[in-house]
Amino acid sequence: MLRSKLPDTGTTIFSVMSALAAEHNSVNLSQGFPDFPVDPVLTELVYKASKEGHNQYAPMAGVNSLRDGISELVNKIYGVRKDPEKEITITSGATEALFAAVSAVVDRGDEVILFDPSYDSYEPAVLLSGGIPVRIPLTFPEYGLDREKIISSINSKTRLIILNSPNNPTGAVLSGDDFKFIRKVILENDLYLLSDEVYEHIIFDGMKHYSVLSDDELFRRSFVVSSFGKTFHITGWKVGYCIAPEELTTEFRKIHQFLTFSTSTPFQYALSEYIRESKRVPDLKGFYEKRRDYFRVLVESLGAGRENGFKLFPCGGTYFQLLDYSALSDENDLVFAKRLTVEFGIASIPVSVFYKNNTDNKVLRFCFAKEYSTLDKAAECLGNFLRNS
Ligand SMILES: Cc1ncc(COP(=O)(O)O)c(C=O)c1O
């Protein structure tokens, strides 16, 4: 029998919950994707690019004009110049970039610091490189960094830290002090940093996103990953990118060229023209903050007059809202999430799936990147559950 290289990995929970939601015709707030239409200008641009003949392999590192466009955007947002030729690579979603970055620096026996909970694609990438994931729990219920634990876990085998802010699944945002702390740890120990910044533009309440791009010294040891899927509501296009200094980009591209070689050509042309014309990213802060607040008010109003109810966690960024249901059920979060989907028509993600040992704090993740009417329906389903509980 074939010996599995990932014996503990099953089908991702996103596929499981989305399939369950479809089967039961449930409102799907599980997987993180918007249900509103993309800008028709973008879809027209894809059509135009394809009609104009951009249908063959794109350059391995990405279409030049798109890399130029990213460099300009980064300059405008973070005030730094990144070399499109030597430092920017277009990938098939952030997922590919994360995998290639891990593969580029992690060797057999290297330790990689991951936080618990963390996005589910990190650990398999580390394992497939022969690395050893070292999970450091985030504090609960704040989901903050435990500095002492991070420092005490570093040894001569530690190679890489994978950081994600704003954070999926927790919605927590790295503070300026946290950023300084991570910076110090990386530089003092000659580690590498993989900074997953796919939600860089989705941050609320006037908070600042501390991008590794804006710190020259830290950037020299880092891969910074982002995704157009999140920024332009086009998760299905799977176009992301990695920005890293030349030395790291050289190694990154050696992996990328045999992983996918290049990313879909017409989509790259469409994005490059779109960026060139708009010269900015949309105001995602206001756009998603309104939806976050709308969903939070709906959930709060469900609890009116009740002693128990769903408890809201703070959400500083991303489009995910966590709800604590510990006052409502003793079921573990996977069982509870499935029951809500099947019996009450609302799908979410149990947060335990983001933990190494499936730590169950009785917390579910709801994606609010949805039409207001979808959020209304979701709240109605949660209300039905409450009335029956
Ligand atoms: C934290 C995080 N990183 C990476 C990704 C993957 O991005 P992409 O769809 O561009 O591959 C996601 C998608 O949900 C994510 O939440």
CSV table of C-alpha atoms and ligand atoms in Angstrom, one decimal:
chain,number,residue,atom,x,y,z
A,1,MET,CA,0.0,0.0,0.0
A,2,LEU,CA,1.2,3.5,-0.7
A,3,ARG,CA,2.6,5.2,2.4
A,4,SER,CA,1.0,8.6,2.6
A,5,LYS,CA,3.3,11.6,2.9
A,6,LEU,CA,0.5,13.5,4.6
A,7,PRO,CA,-1.2,10.7,6.7
A,8,ASP,CA,-3.0,13.2,9.0
A,9,THR,CA,-4.3,15.4,6.2
A,10,GLY,CA,-7.9,14.8,4.9
A,11,THR,CA,-10.0,16.8,2.5
A,12,THR,CA,-9.9,20.5,3.6
A,13,ILE,CA,-12.8,21.6,5.8
A,14,PHE,CA,-13.6,24.3,3.2
A,15,SER,CA,-14.6,21.6,0.6
A,16,VAL,CA,-16.4,19.6,3.2
A,17,MET,CA,-18.5,22.5,4.5
A,18,SER,CA,-19.2,24.0,1.1
A,19,ALA,CA,-20.4,20.6,-0.2
A,20,LEU,CA,-22.6,20.1,2.9
A,21,ALA,CA,-24.0,23.6,2.4
A,22,ALA,CA,-24.8,22.8,-1.2
A,23,GLU,CA,-26.4,19.5,-0.4
A,24,HIS,CA,-28.7,21.1,2.2
A,25,ASN,CA,-29.2,24.3,0.3
A,26,SER,CA,-27.8,26.2,3.3
A,27,VAL,CA,-26.6,29.8,3.5
A,28,ASN,CA,-22.8,29.3,3.0
A,29,LEU,CA,-20.8,31.5,5.3
A,30,SER,CA,-18.1,28.8,5.5
A,31,GLN,CA,-15.6,29.2,2.7
A,32,GLY,CA,-14.0,32.6,2.4
A,33,PHE,CA,-15.3,33.9,-0.9
A,34,PRO,CA,-17.5,36.9,-1.8
A,35,ASP,CA,-21.0,36.3,-3.3
A,36,PHE,CA,-21.3,39.6,-5.0
A,37,PRO,CA,-20.4,40.2,-8.6
A,38,VAL,CA,-16.9,41.3,-9.7
A,39,ASP,CA,-16.4,44.6,-11.4
A,40,PRO,CA,-17.7,44.1,-15.0
A,41,VAL,CA,-14.7,46.1,-16.2
A,42,LEU,CA,-12.5,43.2,-15.1
A,43,THR,CA,-14.5,40.5,-16.8
A,44,GLU,CA,-14.5,42.6,-20.0
A,45,LEU,CA,-10.7,42.9,-19.7
A,46,VAL,CA,-10.3,39.2,-19.6
A,47,TYR,CA,-12.4,38.8,-22.7
A,48,LYS,CA,-10.4,41.5,-24.4
A,49,ALA,CA,-7.1,39.9,-23.5
A,50,SER,CA,-8.1,36.6,-24.7
A,51,LYS,CA,-9.6,38.0,-27.9
A,52,GLU,CA,-6.4,39.9,-28.5
A,53,GLY,CA,-4.5,36.6,-28.5
A,54,HIS,CA,-3.0,36.5,-25.0
A,55,ASN,CA,-3.8,32.8,-24.7
A,56,GLN,CA,-0.4,31.1,-24.6
A,57,TYR,CA,2.1,30.6,-21.7
A,58,ALA,CA,2.8,33.8,-19.8
A,59,PRO,CA,6.4,34.5,-18.9
A,60,MET,CA,7.5,32.2,-16.0
A,61,ALA,CA,7.8,35.1,-13.5
A,62,GLY,CA,4.6,36.7,-14.6
A,63,VAL,CA,3.4,39.2,-17.3
A,64,ASN,CA,5.8,42.2,-17.2
A,65,SER,CA,3.1,44.8,-17.1
A,66,LEU,CA,1.4,43.1,-14.1
A,67,ARG,CA,4.7,43.0,-12.2
A,68,ASP,CA,5.3,46.7,-13.0
A,69,GLY,CA,1.7,47.5,-11.9
A,70,ILE,CA,2.2,45.6,-8.5
A,71,SER,CA,5.5,47.5,-8.0
A,72,GLU,CA,3.7,50.8,-8.5
A,73,LEU,CA,0.9,49.9,-6.2
A,74,VAL,CA,3.3,48.8,-3.5
A,75,ASN,CA,5.2,52.1,-3.9
A,76,LYS,CA,2.0,54.1,-3.6
A,77,ILE,CA,0.7,52.1,-0.5
A,78,TYR,CA,4.0,51.4,1.4
A,79,GLY,CA,6.4,54.0,0.0
A,80,VAL,CA,9.0,51.4,-1.1
A,81,ARG,CA,10.3,50.3,-4.5
A,82,LYS,CA,10.4,46.6,-5.3
A,83,ASP,CA,12.1,45.5,-8.4
A,84,PRO,CA,9.5,43.9,-10.7
A,85,GLU,CA,12.2,42.1,-12.6
A,86,LYS,CA,14.1,40.5,-9.7
A,87,GLU,CA,11.7,40.7,-6.7
A,88,ILE,CA,8.1,40.1,-7.9
A,89,THR,CA,6.7,36.8,-9.1
A,90,ILE,CA,3.1,36.1,-10.1
A,91,THR,CA,1.7,32.8,-8.8
A,92,SER,CA,-1.4,30.7,-9.2
A,93,GLY,CA,-3.0,32.2,-6.0
A,94,ALA,CA,-1.3,32.9,-2.8
A,95,THR,CA,-1.5,29.2,-2.1
A,96,GLU,CA,1.1,28.4,-4.7
A,97,ALA,CA,3.3,31.3,-3.4
A,98,LEU,CA,3.1,29.9,0.1
A,99,PHE,CA,4.1,26.4,-1.0
A,100,ALA,CA,7.0,27.6,-3.2
A,101,ALA,CA,8.3,29.9,-0.5
A,102,VAL,CA,8.3,27.1,2.1
A,103,SER,CA,9.9,24.7,-0.4
A,104,ALA,CA,12.6,27.3,-1.2
A,105,VAL,CA,13.9,27.6,2.3
A,106,VAL,CA,12.9,24.6,4.4
A,107,ASP,CA,15.2,21.5,4.4
A,108,ARG,CA,14.8,18.1,6.0
A,109,GLY,CA,14.8,18.5,9.8
A,110,ASP,CA,14.4,22.3,9.8
A,111,GLU,CA,11.9,23.7,12.3
A,112,VAL,CA,9.2,26.1,11.2
A,113,ILE,CA,7.3,28.1,13.7
A,114,LEU,CA,3.5,28.2,12.9
A,115,PHE,CA,0.9,29.6,15.2
A,116,ASP,CA,-2.0,27.7,16.5
A,117,PRO,CA,-4.6,28.2,15.1
A,118,SER,CA,-3.3,29.0,11.6
A,119,TYR,CA,-4.4,28.8,7.9
A,120,ASP,CA,-4.5,25.2,6.9
A,121,SER,CA,-2.1,25.2,3.9
A,122,TYR,CA,1.0,26.0,5.9
A,123,GLU,CA,1.6,22.8,7.7
A,124,PRO,CA,1.4,20.4,4.7
A,125,ALA,CA,3.9,22.5,2.8
A,126,VAL,CA,6.3,22.3,5.7
A,127,LEU,CA,5.9,18.5,6.0
A,128,LEU,CA,6.3,17.9,2.3
A,129,SER,CA,9.7,19.7,2.5
A,130,GLY,CA,10.7,17.4,5.4
A,131,GLY,CA,10.4,20.3,7.9
A,132,ILE,CA,9.1,20.1,11.4
A,133,PRO,CA,6.2,22.3,12.2
A,134,VAL,CA,6.5,23.8,15.7
A,135,ARG,CA,3.1,25.1,16.7
A,136,ILE,CA,3.0,28.0,19.1
A,137,PRO,CA,-0.5,28.6,20.6
A,138,LEU,CA,-1.9,32.0,20.2
A,139,THR,CA,-3.3,33.3,23.5
A,140,PHE,CA,-7.0,32.7,24.0
A,141,PRO,CA,-9.4,34.4,23.7
A,142,GLU,CA,-7.3,37.4,22.4
A,143,TYR,CA,-5.5,35.3,19.7
A,144,GLY,CA,-2.3,37.3,20.5
A,145,LEU,CA,1.4,36.3,20.2
A,146,ASP,CA,2.9,34.5,23.2
A,147,ARG,CA,6.3,36.1,23.1
A,148,GLU,CA,7.9,33.9,25.8
A,149,LYS,CA,6.8,30.7,24.1
A,150,ILE,CA,8.1,32.0,20.7
A,151,ILE,CA,11.5,32.9,22.2
A,152,SER,CA,11.9,29.7,24.1
A,153,SER,CA,11.0,27.6,21.1
A,154,ILE,CA,13.9,29.0,18.9
A,155,ASN,CA,17.0,26.8,18.6
A,156,SER,CA,19.7,26.1,16.0
A,157,LYS,CA,17.2,24.1,13.9
A,158,THR,CA,14.7,26.9,13.6
A,159,ARG,CA,14.6,28.2,10.0
A,160,LEU,CA,11.3,30.0,9.3
A,161,ILE,CA,8.4,31.7,10.9
A,162,ILE,CA,5.1,31.9,9.1
A,163,LEU,CA,3.0,34.9,10.0
A,164,ASN,CA,-0.4,36.0,8.8
A,165,SER,CA,-1.9,39.4,9.6
A,166,PRO,CA,-4.8,40.3,9.4
A,167,ASN,CA,-5.3,36.8,10.5
A,168,ASN,CA,-7.5,34.0,9.1
A,169,PRO,CA,-9.2,32.5,11.0
A,170,THR,CA,-9.1,34.8,14.1
A,171,GLY,CA,-9.6,38.2,12.6
A,172,ALA,CA,-6.8,39.5,14.8
A,173,VAL,CA,-4.4,42.1,13.6
A,174,LEU,CA,-0.7,42.4,14.5
A,175,SER,CA,0.1,45.5,16.6
A,176,GLY,CA,3.1,47.7,16.0
A,177,ASP,CA,4.8,46.2,19.1
A,178,ASP,CA,4.2,42.7,17.8
A,179,PHE,CA,5.7,43.6,14.5
A,180,LYS,CA,8.8,45.0,16.2
A,181,PHE,CA,9.1,41.8,18.3
A,182,ILE,CA,8.9,39.5,15.3
A,183,ARG,CA,11.4,41.7,13.5
A,184,LYS,CA,13.8,41.4,16.3
A,185,VAL,CA,13.4,37.6,16.6
A,186,ILE,CA,14.0,37.1,12.8
A,187,LEU,CA,17.0,39.4,12.6
A,188,GLU,CA,18.7,38.3,15.8
A,189,ASN,CA,18.4,34.6,15.0
A,190,ASP,CA,19.0,34.8,11.2
A,191,LEU,CA,15.6,33.2,10.5
A,192,TYR,CA,13.4,33.7,7.4
A,193,LEU,CA,9.9,35.1,7.5
A,194,LEU,CA,7.0,34.1,5.3
A,195,SER,CA,4.5,36.9,5.7
A,196,ASP,CA,1.0,36.0,4.4
A,197,GLU,CA,-0.6,39.4,3.8
A,198,VAL,CA,-3.5,38.4,1.6
A,199,TYR,CA,-5.9,40.5,3.8
A,200,GLU,CA,-3.5,43.5,3.8
A,201,HIS,CA,-6.3,45.8,2.6
A,202,ILE,CA,-9.1,44.4,4.8
A,203,ILE,CA,-8.4,46.1,8.1
A,204,PHE,CA,-10.8,48.0,10.3
A,205,ASP,CA,-11.3,50.7,12.9
A,206,GLY,CA,-8.5,52.9,11.6
A,207,MET,CA,-5.9,50.2,12.4
A,208,LYS,CA,-2.7,50.1,10.4
A,209,HIS,CA,-1.4,47.1,8.5
A,210,TYR,CA,2.3,46.6,9.3
A,211,SER,CA,3.6,45.2,6.1
A,212,VAL,CA,7.0,43.5,5.9
A,213,LEU,CA,7.4,45.4,2.6
A,214,SER,CA,7.8,48.7,4.4
A,215,ASP,CA,10.8,47.5,6.5
A,216,ASP,CA,13.9,47.1,4.3
A,217,GLU,CA,16.0,45.2,6.8
A,218,LEU,CA,13.3,42.7,7.6
A,219,PHE,CA,12.3,42.4,4.0
A,220,ARG,CA,15.9,41.0,3.2
A,221,ARG,CA,14.9,37.9,5.1
A,222,SER,CA,11.3,37.6,4.0
A,223,PHE,CA,8.8,36.4,1.4
A,224,VAL,CA,5.7,38.6,1.3
A,225,VAL,CA,2.6,36.9,-0.2
A,226,SER,CA,-0.6,38.5,-1.4
A,227,SER,CA,-3.6,37.7,-3.5
A,228,PHE,CA,-5.8,39.5,-6.1
A,229,GLY,CA,-8.5,37.0,-5.1
A,230,LYS,CA,-9.1,38.9,-1.9
A,231,THR,CA,-8.5,42.4,-3.2
A,232,PHE,CA,-10.7,42.3,-6.3
A,233,HIS,CA,-13.3,39.7,-5.2
A,234,ILE,CA,-12.0,37.2,-7.6
A,235,THR,CA,-10.9,34.2,-5.6
A,236,GLY,CA,-11.7,31.9,-8.5
A,237,TRP,CA,-9.1,33.5,-10.7
A,238,LYS,CA,-6.3,32.3,-8.5
A,239,VAL,CA,-3.8,35.0,-9.2
A,240,GLY,CA,-1.5,35.9,-6.4
A,241,TYR,CA,2.1,37.0,-6.0
A,242,CYS,CA,5.2,36.8,-4.0
A,243,ILE,CA,7.6,39.7,-3.3
A,244,ALA,CA,11.0,38.7,-2.0
A,245,PRO,CA,14.6,40.0,-2.3
A,246,GLU,CA,16.5,38.8,-5.3
A,247,GLU,CA,18.4,36.0,-3.6
A,248,LEU,CA,15.2,34.5,-2.2
A,249,THR,CA,13.2,35.2,-5.4
A,250,THR,CA,15.8,33.2,-7.4
A,251,GLU,CA,15.3,30.2,-5.3
A,252,PHE,CA,11.5,30.8,-5.2
A,253,ARG,CA,11.3,30.8,-9.0
A,254,LYS,CA,13.2,27.5,-9.3
A,255,ILE,CA,10.3,25.9,-7.5
A,256,HIS,CA,7.6,28.0,-9.1
A,257,GLN,CA,8.8,27.1,-12.6
A,258,PHE,CA,8.2,23.4,-12.0
A,259,LEU,CA,5.1,23.7,-9.8
A,260,THR,CA,3.0,25.6,-12.4
A,261,PHE,CA,5.6,27.3,-14.6
A,262,SER,CA,3.3,30.3,-15.1
A,263,THR,CA,-0.2,31.6,-14.2
A,264,SER,CA,-3.2,32.1,-16.5
A,265,THR,CA,-2.2,34.6,-19.2
A,266,PRO,CA,-5.5,36.5,-20.0
A,267,PHE,CA,-6.2,37.0,-16.3
A,268,GLN,CA,-2.8,38.5,-15.8
A,269,TYR,CA,-3.3,40.9,-18.7
A,270,ALA,CA,-6.7,41.9,-17.4
A,271,LEU,CA,-5.4,42.6,-14.0
A,272,SER,CA,-2.4,44.6,-15.3
A,273,GLU,CA,-4.7,46.9,-17.3
A,274,TYR,CA,-7.2,47.2,-14.5
A,275,ILE,CA,-4.5,48.3,-12.0
A,276,ARG,CA,-2.9,50.6,-14.6
A,277,GLU,CA,-6.2,52.4,-15.2
A,278,SER,CA,-7.5,52.6,-11.6
A,279,LYS,CA,-4.0,53.1,-10.1
A,280,ARG,CA,-5.3,52.0,-6.7
A,281,VAL,CA,-7.0,49.2,-4.9
A,282,PRO,CA,-10.7,49.6,-4.0
A,283,ASP,CA,-11.6,50.9,-0.5
A,284,LEU,CA,-12.0,47.5,1.0
A,285,LYS,CA,-11.7,48.9,4.5
A,286,GLY,CA,-15.0,50.8,4.3
A,287,PHE,CA,-16.6,48.2,2.1
A,288,TYR,CA,-16.0,45.3,4.5
A,289,GLU,CA,-16.3,47.3,7.7
A,290,LYS,CA,-19.9,48.0,6.9
A,291,ARG,CA,-20.6,44.3,6.3
A,292,ARG,CA,-18.8,43.4,9.5
A,293,ASP,CA,-20.8,45.8,11.5
A,294,TYR,CA,-24.1,44.8,9.8
A,295,PHE,CA,-23.5,41.1,10.6
A,296,ARG,CA,-22.4,42.0,14.2
A,297,VAL,CA,-25.6,44.0,14.8
A,298,LEU,CA,-27.7,41.2,13.5
A,299,VAL,CA,-26.0,38.7,15.8
A,300,GLU,CA,-26.3,41.1,18.7
A,301,SER,CA,-29.9,41.6,18.1
A,302,LEU,CA,-30.5,37.8,18.2
A,303,GLY,CA,-29.2,37.8,21.8
A,304,ALA,CA,-31.6,40.6,22.9
A,305,GLY,CA,-33.5,39.5,26.0
A,306,ARG,CA,-31.6,36.3,26.3
A,307,GLU,CA,-29.1,35.3,29.0
A,308,ASN,CA,-27.1,33.1,26.7
A,309,GLY,CA,-26.4,33.5,23.0
A,310,PHE,CA,-23.7,33.7,20.4
A,311,LYS,CA,-20.8,35.8,21.7
A,312,LEU,CA,-18.9,38.0,19.2
A,313,PHE,CA,-15.1,38.1,19.1
A,314,PRO,CA,-13.4,41.3,18.1
A,315,CYS,CA,-12.7,41.4,14.3
A,316,GLY,CA,-9.9,43.8,13.4
A,317,GLY,CA,-9.4,42.6,9.8
A,318,THR,CA,-10.2,39.9,7.2
A,319,TYR,CA,-13.8,39.1,6.3
A,320,PHE,CA,-14.3,36.5,9.1
A,321,GLN,CA,-16.3,36.9,12.2
A,322,LEU,CA,-15.8,34.4,15.1
A,323,LEU,CA,-18.7,33.5,17.3
A,324,ASP,CA,-18.5,31.6,20.6
A,325,TYR,CA,-21.4,29.3,21.1
A,326,SER,CA,-20.2,27.8,24.5
A,327,ALA,CA,-23.3,29.0,26.3
A,328,LEU,CA,-25.5,27.2,23.8
A,329,SER,CA,-24.1,23.7,23.3
A,330,ASP,CA,-21.6,21.3,24.6
A,331,GLU,CA,-21.1,19.7,21.2
A,332,ASN,CA,-17.7,19.9,19.7
A,333,ASP,CA,-17.4,22.6,17.1
A,334,LEU,CA,-17.3,20.3,14.1
A,335,VAL,CA,-20.4,18.4,15.1
A,336,PHE,CA,-22.1,21.7,16.0
A,337,ALA,CA,-21.1,23.4,12.7
A,338,LYS,CA,-22.5,20.4,10.7
A,339,ARG,CA,-25.7,20.4,12.7
A,340,LEU,CA,-26.2,24.1,12.1
A,341,THR,CA,-25.7,23.4,8.4
A,342,VAL,CA,-28.0,20.4,8.1
A,343,GLU,CA,-30.8,21.4,10.5
A,344,PHE,CA,-30.8,25.1,10.4
A,345,GLY,CA,-29.4,25.9,7.0
A,346,ILE,CA,-26.3,28.0,7.9
A,347,ALA,CA,-22.8,26.8,7.2
A,348,SER,CA,-19.7,28.0,9.0
A,349,ILE,CA,-16.2,26.7,9.7
A,350,PRO,CA,-15.3,25.1,13.1
A,351,VAL,CA,-12.2,26.9,14.3
A,352,SER,CA,-10.7,23.7,15.7
A,353,VAL,CA,-9.7,22.6,12.2
A,354,PHE,CA,-7.0,25.3,12.2
A,355,TYR,CA,-5.4,23.8,15.3
A,356,LYS,CA,-2.8,21.1,15.3
A,357,ASN,CA,-4.7,19.0,17.8
A,358,ASN,CA,-8.2,20.3,17.0
A,359,THR,CA,-8.4,22.4,20.1
A,360,ASP,CA,-12.1,23.0,20.6
A,361,ASN,CA,-12.9,26.3,22.2
A,362,LYS,CA,-16.5,26.2,20.8
A,363,VAL,CA,-15.9,28.8,18.3
A,364,LEU,CA,-17.2,29.0,14.7
A,365,ARG,CA,-15.9,31.2,11.8
A,366,PHE,CA,-18.5,33.0,9.6
A,367,CYS,CA,-17.5,34.8,6.4
A,368,PHE,CA,-19.2,38.1,6.0
A,369,ALA,CA,-18.0,38.8,2.4
A,370,LYS,CA,-21.6,38.5,1.3
A,371,GLU,CA,-24.5,40.5,0.1
A,372,TYR,CA,-26.5,42.1,2.9
A,373,SER,CA,-29.5,39.9,2.0
A,374,THR,CA,-27.3,36.8,2.5
A,375,LEU,CA,-26.3,38.1,5.9
A,376,ASP,CA,-29.9,38.6,6.7
A,377,LYS,CA,-30.7,35.0,5.8
A,378,ALA,CA,-27.8,33.8,7.8
A,379,ALA,CA,-29.0,35.7,10.9
A,380,GLU,CA,-32.5,34.3,10.4
A,381,CYS,CA,-31.1,30.8,10.5
A,382,LEU,CA,-29.1,31.5,13.6
A,383,GLY,CA,-32.3,33.0,15.1
A,384,ASN,CA,-34.2,29.8,14.3
A,385,PHE,CA,-31.5,27.8,16.1
A,386,LEU,CA,-31.8,30.0,19.2
A,387,ARG,CA,-35.5,29.7,19.3
A,388,ASN,CA,-35.1,25.9,19.2
A,389,SER,CA,-32.4,25.7,21.8
B,1,LIG,C1,-4.6,33.4,5.1
B,1,LIG,C2,-4.8,32.9,3.7
B,1,LIG,N1,-3.7,32.7,3.0
B,1,LIG,C3,-3.8,32.3,1.7
B,1,LIG,C4,-5.0,32.1,1.1
B,1,LIG,C5,-5.0,31.5,-0.3
B,1,LIG,O1,-5.2,32.5,-1.2
B,1,LIG,P1,-5.5,32.2,-2.8
B,1,LIG,O2,-6.9,31.9,-2.9
B,1,LIG,O3,-5.0,33.4,-3.5
B,1,LIG,O4,-4.6,31.0,-3.1
B,1,LIG,C6,-6.1,32.3,1.8
B,1,LIG,C7,-7.5,32.0,1.2
B,1,LIG,O5,-8.5,31.9,1.9
B,1,LIG,C8,-6.0,32.8,3.2
B,1,LIG,O6,-7.1,33.0,3.9
